[in-house]
mmCIF file of C-alpha atoms in Angstrom:
data_model
loop_
_atom_site.group_PDB
_atom_site.id
_atom_site.type_symbol
_atom_site.label_atom_id
_atom_site.label_comp_id
_atom_site.label_asym_id
_atom_site.label_seq_id
_atom_site.Cartn_x
_atom_site.Cartn_y
_atom_site.Cartn_z
ATOM 1 C CA MET A 1 106.443 129.815 79.569
ATOM 2 C CA ILE A 2 103.334 127.942 78.398
ATOM 3 C CA THR A 3 102.311 124.629 79.967
ATOM 4 C CA LEU A 4 99.536 122.576 78.362
ATOM 5 C CA THR A 5 97.379 121.127 81.144
ATOM 6 C CA ASP A 6 94.692 119.380 79.089
ATOM 7 C CA ASN A 7 93.101 119.499 75.643
ATOM 8 C CA SER A 8 91.423 122.879 76.133
ATOM 9 C CA THR A 9 93.437 124.906 78.649
ATOM 10 C CA ALA A 10 96.956 126.326 78.803
ATOM 11 C CA THR A 11 98.844 127.800 81.745
ATOM 12 C CA VAL A 12 100.842 130.905 80.781
ATOM 13 C CA ASN A 13 103.493 132.334 83.132
ATOM 14 C CA LEU A 14 104.581 135.901 82.331
ATOM 15 C CA GLU A 15 107.799 137.140 83.958
ATOM 16 C CA PRO A 16 108.836 140.648 82.795
ATOM 17 C CA ASN A 17 112.028 142.103 84.231
ATOM 18 C CA ALA A 18 110.528 145.463 85.183
ATOM 19 C CA PRO A 19 108.414 146.004 87.078
ATOM 20 C CA ALA A 20 109.046 142.749 88.929
ATOM 21 C CA CYS A 21 106.064 140.406 88.808
ATOM 22 C CA THR A 22 105.159 136.831 87.954
ATOM 23 C CA THR A 23 101.641 136.542 86.571
ATOM 24 C CA THR A 24 100.017 133.134 86.019
ATOM 25 C CA CYS A 25 97.134 133.060 83.537
ATOM 26 C CA TYR A 26 94.757 130.219 82.677
ATOM 27 C CA VAL A 27 93.895 130.583 78.976
ATOM 28 C CA ASP A 28 91.221 128.865 76.911
ATOM 29 C CA GLY A 29 93.192 126.859 74.330
ATOM 30 C CA ALA A 30 90.513 127.260 71.670
ATOM 31 C CA THR A 31 89.532 130.929 72.001
ATOM 32 C CA GLY A 32 92.580 132.473 73.688
ATOM 33 C CA LYS A 33 90.317 133.995 76.351
ATOM 34 C CA ILE A 34 91.944 134.531 79.771
ATOM 35 C CA LEU A 35 89.951 132.471 82.249
ATOM 36 C CA SER A 36 91.740 133.670 85.393
ATOM 37 C CA LYS A 37 95.017 135.309 86.401
ATOM 38 C CA TYR A 38 96.928 136.297 89.512
ATOM 39 C CA ASP A 39 100.289 137.754 90.470
ATOM 40 C CA ASN A 40 102.358 135.124 92.265
ATOM 41 C CA LEU A 41 104.551 137.799 93.837
ATOM 42 C CA ALA A 42 101.504 139.347 95.485
ATOM 43 C CA GLN A 43 101.406 136.289 97.741
ATOM 44 C CA ALA A 44 103.785 135.443 100.579
ATOM 45 C CA ARG A 45 105.164 132.070 101.593
ATOM 46 C CA GLY A 46 105.541 130.806 105.123
ATOM 47 C CA ARG A 47 106.787 127.770 106.987
ATOM 48 C CA ALA A 48 104.954 125.568 109.466
ATOM 49 C CA LEU A 49 105.243 122.365 111.443
ATOM 50 C CA VAL A 50 102.350 119.987 110.728
ATOM 51 C CA PHE A 51 101.271 116.386 111.012
ATOM 52 C CA ASP A 52 100.993 114.969 107.487
ATOM 53 C CA PRO A 53 98.430 113.656 107.902
ATOM 54 C CA ASN A 54 98.821 112.626 111.557
ATOM 55 C CA PRO A 55 101.444 111.276 113.984
ATOM 56 C CA VAL A 56 100.213 107.679 113.676
ATOM 57 C CA ILE A 57 101.100 107.633 109.990
ATOM 58 C CA ALA A 58 104.374 109.473 110.601
ATOM 59 C CA LEU A 59 105.468 106.872 113.174
ATOM 60 C CA LYS A 60 103.799 103.974 111.315
ATOM 61 C CA ASP A 61 102.534 102.828 114.715
ATOM 62 C CA TRP A 62 99.875 104.012 117.166
ATOM 63 C CA ARG A 63 101.185 102.304 120.281
ATOM 64 C CA PRO A 64 103.868 104.900 121.210
ATOM 65 C CA LEU A 65 101.121 107.529 121.144
ATOM 66 C CA VAL A 66 98.944 105.962 123.854
ATOM 67 C CA ARG A 67 99.597 105.488 127.542
ATOM 68 C CA ASN A 68 97.028 103.999 129.914
ATOM 69 C CA GLY A 69 94.385 104.358 127.242
ATOM 70 C CA ARG A 70 95.024 108.085 126.696
ATOM 71 C CA PRO A 71 96.910 109.944 123.944
ATOM 72 C CA VAL A 72 100.355 111.329 124.724
ATOM 73 C CA SER A 73 102.254 114.212 123.128
ATOM 74 C CA PRO A 74 103.791 113.099 119.802
ATOM 75 C CA PRO A 75 107.598 113.079 119.532
ATOM 76 C CA ALA A 76 109.565 115.448 117.293
ATOM 77 C CA ARG A 77 109.848 112.891 114.480
ATOM 78 C CA ALA A 78 106.042 112.967 114.062
ATOM 79 C CA TYR A 79 106.202 116.507 112.648
ATOM 80 C CA THR A 80 106.965 117.655 109.114
ATOM 81 C CA GLU A 81 108.109 121.149 108.189
ATOM 82 C CA VAL A 82 106.183 122.405 105.168
ATOM 83 C CA SER A 83 105.761 125.490 103.030
ATOM 84 C CA LEU A 84 102.587 127.573 103.380
ATOM 85 C CA ARG A 85 101.784 129.045 99.984
ATOM 86 C CA ASP A 86 99.865 132.116 98.832
ATOM 87 C CA LEU A 87 99.632 133.839 102.213
ATOM 88 C CA ALA A 88 98.214 137.364 102.188
ATOM 89 C CA GLY A 89 101.361 138.736 103.838
ATOM 90 C CA ASN A 90 99.618 140.201 106.897
ATOM 91 C CA GLY A 91 101.235 137.800 109.368
ATOM 92 C CA LEU A 92 97.978 135.847 109.732
ATOM 93 C CA LEU A 93 96.894 132.583 108.151
ATOM 94 C CA ASP A 94 94.886 134.232 105.402
ATOM 95 C CA GLY A 95 95.374 133.112 101.822
ATOM 96 C CA ARG A 96 93.900 132.767 98.348
ATOM 97 C CA ARG A 97 92.132 129.521 99.143
ATOM 98 C CA VAL A 98 91.615 129.345 102.909
ATOM 99 C CA SER A 99 91.585 131.620 105.961
ATOM 100 C CA THR A 100 91.471 130.926 109.707
ATOM 101 C CA ARG A 101 89.832 134.319 110.284
ATOM 102 C CA LEU A 102 86.966 132.873 112.344
ATOM 103 C CA THR A 103 89.394 131.652 115.027
ATOM 104 C CA SER A 104 89.507 133.728 118.218
ATOM 105 C CA LYS A 105 92.931 134.937 119.417
ATOM 106 C CA ARG A 106 94.531 134.112 116.075
ATOM 107 C CA VAL A 107 98.253 133.547 115.895
ATOM 108 C CA ARG A 108 100.234 136.187 114.031
ATOM 109 C CA ARG A 109 103.791 135.897 112.779
ATOM 110 C CA LEU A 110 105.106 138.724 110.628
ATOM 111 C CA ASP A 111 107.966 136.485 109.470
ATOM 112 C CA HIS A 112 105.357 133.862 108.399
ATOM 113 C CA ARG A 113 107.110 131.158 110.411
ATOM 114 C CA PHE A 114 104.398 129.112 112.127
ATOM 115 C CA LEU A 115 106.737 126.523 113.615
ATOM 116 C CA PHE A 116 104.546 125.374 116.511
ATOM 117 C CA ARG A 117 104.209 122.025 118.252
ATOM 118 C CA SER A 118 100.723 120.627 118.856
ATOM 119 C CA THR A 119 100.579 122.035 122.401
ATOM 120 C CA ALA A 120 100.460 125.592 120.977
ATOM 121 C CA SER A 121 97.132 127.009 119.827
ATOM 122 C CA GLY A 122 98.616 128.178 116.524
ATOM 123 C CA PHE A 123 99.396 124.612 115.480
ATOM 124 C CA ASP A 124 95.754 123.832 114.658
ATOM 125 C CA GLU A 125 95.502 126.954 112.520
ATOM 126 C CA ALA A 126 98.592 125.974 110.541
ATOM 127 C CA MET A 127 97.206 122.449 110.075
ATOM 128 C CA ILE A 128 93.945 123.754 108.656
ATOM 129 C CA TYR A 129 95.645 126.225 106.342
ATOM 130 C CA PHE A 130 98.141 123.726 104.968
ATOM 131 C CA HIS A 131 95.778 120.796 104.432
ATOM 132 C CA VAL A 132 92.824 122.746 102.980
ATOM 133 C CA ASP A 133 95.094 124.780 100.700
ATOM 134 C CA ARG A 134 96.741 121.607 99.392
ATOM 135 C CA ALA A 135 93.392 119.856 98.916
ATOM 136 C CA MET A 136 92.147 122.774 96.825
ATOM 137 C CA ARG A 137 95.306 122.607 94.731
ATOM 138 C CA HIS A 138 94.507 118.941 94.154
ATOM 139 C CA LEU A 139 91.092 119.927 92.812
ATOM 140 C CA GLU A 140 92.759 122.425 90.488
ATOM 141 C CA SER A 141 95.089 119.697 89.238
ATOM 142 C CA LEU A 142 92.014 117.640 88.322
ATOM 143 C CA GLY A 143 90.761 120.467 86.107
ATOM 144 C CA TYR A 144 88.614 122.501 88.511
ATOM 145 C CA ARG A 145 90.105 125.925 87.846
ATOM 146 C CA GLY A 146 89.331 129.031 85.833
ATOM 147 C CA ARG A 147 85.710 128.872 84.692
ATOM 148 C CA ARG A 148 85.349 125.483 86.388
ATOM 149 C CA ALA A 149 86.761 126.561 89.752
ATOM 150 C CA ILE A 150 84.634 125.165 92.578
ATOM 151 C CA PHE A 151 85.698 127.653 95.261
ATOM 152 C CA ARG A 152 85.706 131.319 94.272
ATOM 153 C CA ASP A 153 86.562 132.789 97.685
ATOM 154 C CA PRO A 154 88.833 131.698 100.561
ATOM 155 C CA LEU A 155 87.142 129.091 102.746
ATOM 156 C CA PRO A 156 86.948 130.433 106.341
ATOM 157 C CA ALA A 157 87.670 128.167 109.314
ATOM 158 C CA ASN A 158 87.476 128.286 113.098
ATOM 159 C CA ALA A 159 90.244 126.129 114.556
ATOM 160 C CA HIS A 160 88.768 126.123 118.086
ATOM 161 C CA GLY A 161 85.046 126.643 117.577
ATOM 162 C CA THR A 162 83.787 124.227 120.229
ATOM 163 C CA ARG A 163 85.125 122.364 123.233
ATOM 164 C CA GLU A 164 83.187 119.279 122.175
ATOM 165 C CA ASP A 165 84.764 116.366 120.335
ATOM 166 C CA ASN A 166 82.981 117.398 117.151
ATOM 167 C CA SER A 167 83.615 119.310 113.944
ATOM 168 C CA TRP A 168 81.379 120.424 111.114
ATOM 169 C CA TYR A 169 80.858 122.407 107.937
ATOM 170 C CA SER A 170 78.084 125.016 108.024
ATOM 171 C CA PRO A 171 76.271 125.417 104.681
ATOM 172 C CA VAL A 172 74.652 128.614 106.017
ATOM 173 C CA LEU A 173 77.923 130.309 106.979
ATOM 174 C CA ARG A 174 79.950 128.338 104.408
ATOM 175 C CA SER A 175 82.663 127.770 106.961
ATOM 176 C CA LEU A 176 84.513 124.997 108.801
ATOM 177 C CA THR A 177 84.483 124.589 112.593
ATOM 178 C CA PHE A 178 86.764 122.247 114.549
ATOM 179 C CA GLY A 179 86.420 120.980 118.114
ATOM 180 C CA THR A 180 88.983 120.546 120.869
ATOM 181 C CA GLY A 181 87.447 117.674 122.843
ATOM 182 C CA GLY A 182 89.849 114.744 123.226
ATOM 183 C CA VAL A 183 92.547 115.121 120.583
ATOM 184 C CA ASP A 184 91.959 118.441 118.824
ATOM 185 C CA ASP A 185 90.174 117.536 115.592
ATOM 186 C CA ALA A 186 92.391 119.919 113.608
ATOM 187 C CA GLU A 187 95.463 117.934 114.675
ATOM 188 C CA ASP A 188 94.448 115.207 112.226
ATOM 189 C CA GLY A 189 94.730 115.992 108.527
ATOM 190 C CA GLU A 190 92.141 113.349 107.678
ATOM 191 C CA THR A 191 89.549 114.928 109.972
ATOM 192 C CA ILE A 192 90.245 118.263 108.303
ATOM 193 C CA LEU A 193 89.751 116.801 104.824
ATOM 194 C CA HIS A 194 86.618 114.924 105.906
ATOM 195 C CA GLU A 195 85.025 118.245 106.859
ATOM 196 C CA PHE A 196 86.417 119.850 103.721
ATOM 197 C CA GLY A 197 84.588 117.110 101.798
ATOM 198 C CA HIS A 198 81.288 118.551 103.060
ATOM 199 C CA ALA A 199 82.359 122.031 101.931
ATOM 200 C CA LEU A 200 83.254 120.626 98.516
ATOM 201 C CA GLN A 201 79.873 118.947 98.096
ATOM 202 C CA ASP A 202 78.006 122.074 99.198
ATOM 203 C CA ALA A 203 80.010 124.266 96.814
ATOM 204 C CA ILE A 204 79.001 122.040 93.891
ATOM 205 C CA CYS A 205 75.510 121.102 95.056
ATOM 206 C CA PRO A 206 74.132 123.608 97.616
ATOM 207 C CA ASP A 207 72.406 122.136 100.685
ATOM 208 C CA PHE A 208 73.687 118.646 99.949
ATOM 209 C CA GLY A 209 72.529 116.076 102.529
ATOM 210 C CA GLN A 210 68.851 116.886 103.138
ATOM 211 C CA SER A 211 67.623 113.266 103.046
ATOM 212 C CA PRO A 212 68.893 110.276 105.071
ATOM 213 C CA GLU A 213 70.613 108.752 102.044
ATOM 214 C CA ALA A 214 72.114 112.061 100.960
ATOM 215 C CA ALA A 215 73.391 112.707 104.500
ATOM 216 C CA ALA A 216 74.967 109.252 104.578
ATOM 217 C CA ARG A 217 76.529 109.885 101.179
ATOM 218 C CA GLY A 218 77.995 113.105 102.534
ATOM 219 C CA GLU A 219 79.692 111.321 105.435
ATOM 220 C CA GLY A 220 80.876 108.516 103.195
ATOM 221 C CA PHE A 221 82.318 110.920 100.641
ATOM 222 C CA GLY A 222 84.164 112.844 103.375
ATOM 223 C CA ASP A 223 85.788 109.632 104.601
ATOM 224 C CA TYR A 224 86.629 108.565 101.052
ATOM 225 C CA PHE A 225 88.148 111.933 100.110
ATOM 226 C CA ALA A 226 90.414 111.922 103.176
ATOM 227 C CA ALA A 227 91.444 108.276 102.742
ATOM 228 C CA SER A 228 92.085 108.645 99.022
ATOM 229 C CA PHE A 229 94.089 111.850 99.413
ATOM 230 C CA PHE A 230 96.486 110.367 101.972
ATOM 231 C CA ALA A 231 96.563 106.750 100.771
ATOM 232 C CA ALA A 232 100.042 107.007 99.252
ATOM 233 C CA LYS A 233 101.493 108.143 102.587
ATOM 234 C CA LYS A 234 100.142 105.167 104.540
ATOM 235 C CA PRO A 235 101.436 101.658 105.106
ATOM 236 C CA PRO A 236 99.043 99.150 103.503
ATOM 237 C CA ARG A 237 97.572 98.066 106.843
ATOM 238 C CA PHE A 238 96.561 101.666 107.653
ATOM 239 C CA ARG A 239 95.389 102.657 104.186
ATOM 240 C CA THR A 240 91.656 102.212 104.720
ATOM 241 C CA SER A 241 91.586 103.567 108.296
ATOM 242 C CA VAL A 242 90.447 107.181 108.650
ATOM 243 C CA ALA A 243 91.447 109.686 111.396
ATOM 244 C CA MET A 244 93.669 107.395 113.436
ATOM 245 C CA TRP A 245 95.080 110.163 115.634
ATOM 246 C CA ASP A 246 91.750 111.876 116.220
ATOM 247 C CA ALA A 247 90.285 108.540 117.370
ATOM 248 C CA ILE A 248 93.433 107.024 118.890
ATOM 249 C CA ASP A 249 91.460 105.741 121.896
ATOM 250 C CA ASN A 250 88.782 103.989 119.807
ATOM 251 C CA ASP A 251 89.353 100.282 120.413
ATOM 252 C CA GLU A 252 86.416 99.297 118.197
ATOM 253 C CA TYR A 253 88.865 99.029 115.307
ATOM 254 C CA ASP A 254 92.296 97.469 114.941
ATOM 255 C CA PRO A 255 94.247 99.622 114.314
ATOM 256 C CA PRO A 256 92.334 102.363 116.176
ATOM 257 C CA CYS A 257 90.575 104.852 113.913
ATOM 258 C CA LEU A 258 87.345 106.781 113.538
ATOM 259 C CA ARG A 259 86.015 104.687 110.658
ATOM 260 C CA ARG A 260 87.181 102.500 107.776
ATOM 261 C CA VAL A 261 86.427 102.744 104.056
ATOM 262 C CA ASP A 262 86.544 99.020 103.316
ATOM 263 C CA GLU A 263 83.652 97.671 105.380
ATOM 264 C CA PRO A 264 82.003 94.608 103.733
ATOM 265 C CA LEU A 265 78.620 96.332 103.411
ATOM 266 C CA THR A 266 75.977 96.783 100.725
ATOM 267 C CA TYR A 267 72.793 98.847 100.494
ATOM 268 C CA GLU A 268 70.955 96.016 102.246
ATOM 269 C CA SER A 269 72.807 97.112 105.399
ATOM 270 C CA PHE A 270 71.296 100.632 105.307
ATOM 271 C CA ASP A 271 69.515 101.522 108.546
ATOM 272 C CA HIS A 272 66.246 103.255 107.630
ATOM 273 C CA SER A 273 65.118 103.813 111.231
ATOM 274 C CA PRO A 274 64.356 107.423 112.306
ATOM 275 C CA ASP A 275 67.334 107.548 114.692
ATOM 276 C CA ALA A 276 69.828 105.975 112.276
ATOM 277 C CA ASP A 277 73.382 107.345 112.322
ATOM 278 C CA GLU A 278 74.367 108.851 108.960
ATOM 279 C CA HIS A 279 78.029 108.167 109.776
ATOM 280 C CA GLU A 280 77.337 104.441 110.107
ATOM 281 C CA ASN A 281 75.220 104.395 106.955
ATOM 282 C CA GLY A 282 77.956 106.408 105.301
ATOM 283 C CA THR A 283 80.389 103.509 105.576
ATOM 284 C CA ILE A 284 78.331 101.755 102.875
ATOM 285 C CA TRP A 285 78.959 104.624 100.484
ATOM 286 C CA SER A 286 82.642 105.077 101.353
ATOM 287 C CA ALA A 287 83.217 101.353 100.734
ATOM 288 C CA THR A 288 81.531 101.721 97.348
ATOM 289 C CA LEU A 289 83.721 104.681 96.406
ATOM 290 C CA TRP A 290 86.827 102.867 97.604
ATOM 291 C CA GLU A 291 86.019 99.919 95.329
ATOM 292 C CA VAL A 292 85.703 102.351 92.419
ATOM 293 C CA ARG A 293 89.145 103.702 93.332
ATOM 294 C CA GLU A 294 90.597 100.195 93.472
ATOM 295 C CA ALA A 295 89.131 99.444 90.044
ATOM 296 C CA VAL A 296 90.180 102.550 88.076
ATOM 297 C CA GLY A 297 92.938 104.196 90.140
ATOM 298 C CA PRO A 298 92.947 107.284 92.368
ATOM 299 C CA GLU A 299 93.124 110.095 89.809
ATOM 300 C CA ILE A 300 90.294 108.791 87.625
ATOM 301 C CA ALA A 301 88.201 107.849 90.663
ATOM 302 C CA ASP A 302 88.609 111.239 92.316
ATOM 303 C CA ARG A 303 87.742 113.021 89.083
ATOM 304 C CA ILE A 304 84.589 111.091 88.208
ATOM 305 C CA ILE A 305 83.344 110.951 91.811
ATOM 306 C CA ILE A 306 83.724 114.713 92.231
ATOM 307 C CA GLU A 307 82.295 115.384 88.767
ATOM 308 C CA SER A 308 79.242 113.251 89.561
ATOM 309 C CA HIS A 309 78.077 115.811 92.145
ATOM 310 C CA PHE A 310 77.198 118.314 89.417
ATOM 311 C CA GLN A 311 74.225 116.080 88.522
ATOM 312 C CA LEU A 312 72.781 115.826 92.040
ATOM 313 C CA ASP A 313 70.586 117.754 94.459
ATOM 314 C CA GLY A 314 70.352 117.943 98.244
ATOM 315 C CA PHE A 315 67.900 115.027 98.487
ATOM 316 C CA THR A 316 69.804 112.560 96.331
ATOM 317 C CA THR A 317 69.850 108.783 96.876
ATOM 318 C CA PHE A 318 72.501 106.075 96.717
ATOM 319 C CA ALA A 319 71.061 104.847 93.402
ATOM 320 C CA ARG A 320 71.193 108.300 91.826
ATOM 321 C CA GLY A 321 74.711 108.795 93.135
ATOM 322 C CA ALA A 322 75.842 105.545 91.540
ATOM 323 C CA ARG A 323 74.203 106.481 88.232
ATOM 324 C CA ALA A 324 75.852 109.905 88.330
ATOM 325 C CA ILE A 325 79.301 108.336 88.723
ATOM 326 C CA LEU A 326 78.709 106.169 85.664
ATOM 327 C CA ASP A 327 77.462 109.191 83.715
ATOM 328 C CA ALA A 328 80.487 111.248 84.786
ATOM 329 C CA ASP A 329 82.764 108.433 83.626
#
């Protein structure tokens, strides 16, 4: 079966009867050259319980999840059972696109059924695997595959790397680390995709974020990527709020969240002081990207915003970032 995916690439699925295999090839439509291929049957599938993206969105309300100012255990209806694709088949959460191999005391299920509630340590691993794997598939759907693939190797992650309420991407180790302070950061799909946004930028533009404006752009892009990816799952009132479960006790916003992507800010609001917070400055950039999304739609916005990074370096500015988006368009 041949599926045309754009003007220059075809997807070819080969399914001979013997020996049993299902090989997917990405082929250059002009030259016939095989760009990449893999055997689908060499990968296992699993099942997992996850928040998609978090229990606030599942319940469409944050109030049942807080008691006396503290988060409470989400009810059963907050979970979604999902398929975990392209597992290595070793009973661990290792796959073609992501691996939780940096996590100590990893969960192992030889039947590939990771049906944990959030009180079990394996839940965070399953969350990371599912959400990062799906985000990478989204990139592939935008055209970043074969010769244009952004990630060549599985992205490693540590689900419980620190007891602090903090998570990060390390450009040195090229890995994700999630904290367990407060609500475990890996319990919120938007927090996971925010950190994945840093990995995405670094994969395209190594050492992205070396100047104050570039660092702010990195935080703003992470918020935008998470908000854009999950926008269709959210009620309108929650659509521009990011990481509502991770920051369920943050009463700075209504509804509670870590940050928003629709703040009424412009570059004039940028804090140039030496101790400025790149996350706060980043809300200027995320609001800019969100307006682009509102103007041209999510698929076009995601594509041109991601594509714009190929023109940038680690010390980029807001002005250069804006120019790069126009050039990518």
